[in-house]
Amino acid sequence: MSNWRHRGIVAALGAAPLFGVGTPFAKLLLEATSPGLLAGILYLYLGAGIGLAALRWSRPAHPVRLAPRDIGWLAGTIAAGGIARSCHNRIVSRYLSIRFDGRWLLKPTLAFILTVFGATIVTTTSAATISFDQDTPGAAPSGWHCGVTGRGSPKWLIEKDASAPSKPNVLKQSGSGTFPWCVRPDVKVADGHIEVRFKSISGREDQAAGLVWRWKDGDNYYVARANALENNVSLYYTANGRRNTLKYVDAPVAANTWHTLRVEFSGKRIKVALNGKVYIELEDEHIVGPGAVGVWTKADSVTAFDDFAYGGSM
């Protein structure tokens, strides 16, 4: 699929059949597993679970919500798992197992391949939508790191907004600085997409709303920007604290109106869309590899953000 938004969907549909056939595979493996080995495996998973729980407790995850447009895909994923489970007996017995000493055993090579393949699908892709509705108004967003490229005093706070696409909260930048930014440092996306709803509220020097990706630090990242003061969309890369222009395109960006800004990136390919229309599409490789994702403004722009979404390979 050319639309990177579907990476998470592809991963889920691929993982569902593996989940569906998991039980019969486990039964085949357990027939040849000694009690001692089985106990060791259980203790290993217990330790891993305790370790992950401790990690999550020390680094709380930001609450996310399921977008209404994804409910159908979730139902399809569940159905795919059920279909795979109903078909497992014939598949396993005919193609994936061998008869040994009166018992059916899973072919070792296939067992290894399926285990690695399933783990890869689950762990290398991710997607989420953050609405900021679980955050406390008047405080900075939980799990985000905010700052500025250059000088200034940005002010990133959660506020209530009756016009928010997903009520009640938004993330608002009301301070000033050269290039204020706010990113999720725990989300490292190499290839994928980011999207946000934004509203340009005010600004004498600028009225900008931007998305950043492949963010290495406050001085190195890509940024796509929509500007309500200039009515355009632009693409930059920031290297060593200096912003470099890649392309400008005229586009209508009404102030005090909610818009959707989206960026899709894969390797050198970058695509920037505003309200569903692609305005910029080019190749650039100044910044490569995984990096954090987030939002961005400029100068004295007062901008509200909502429904920040990301997805892709981590």
PDB file of N, CA and C in Angstrom, residues 93 118 164:
ATOM      1  N   SER A  93      -1.576 -30.174  10.349  1.00  0.00           N
ATOM      2  CA  SER A  93      -1.350 -31.602  10.170  1.00  0.00           C
ATOM      3  C   SER A  93      -0.802 -31.939   8.790  1.00  0.00           C
ATOM      4  N   GLY A 118       6.521 -13.678  13.545  1.00  0.00           N
ATOM      5  CA  GLY A 118       5.477 -13.068  14.357  1.00  0.00           C
ATOM      6  C   GLY A 118       6.025 -11.991  15.272  1.00  0.00           C
ATOM      7  N   ALA A 164     -12.417  21.958  19.911  1.00  0.00           N
ATOM      8  CA  ALA A 164     -11.476  20.877  19.615  1.00  0.00           C
ATOM      9  C   ALA A 164     -12.142  19.765  18.820  1.00  0.00           C
TER      10      ALA A 164
END
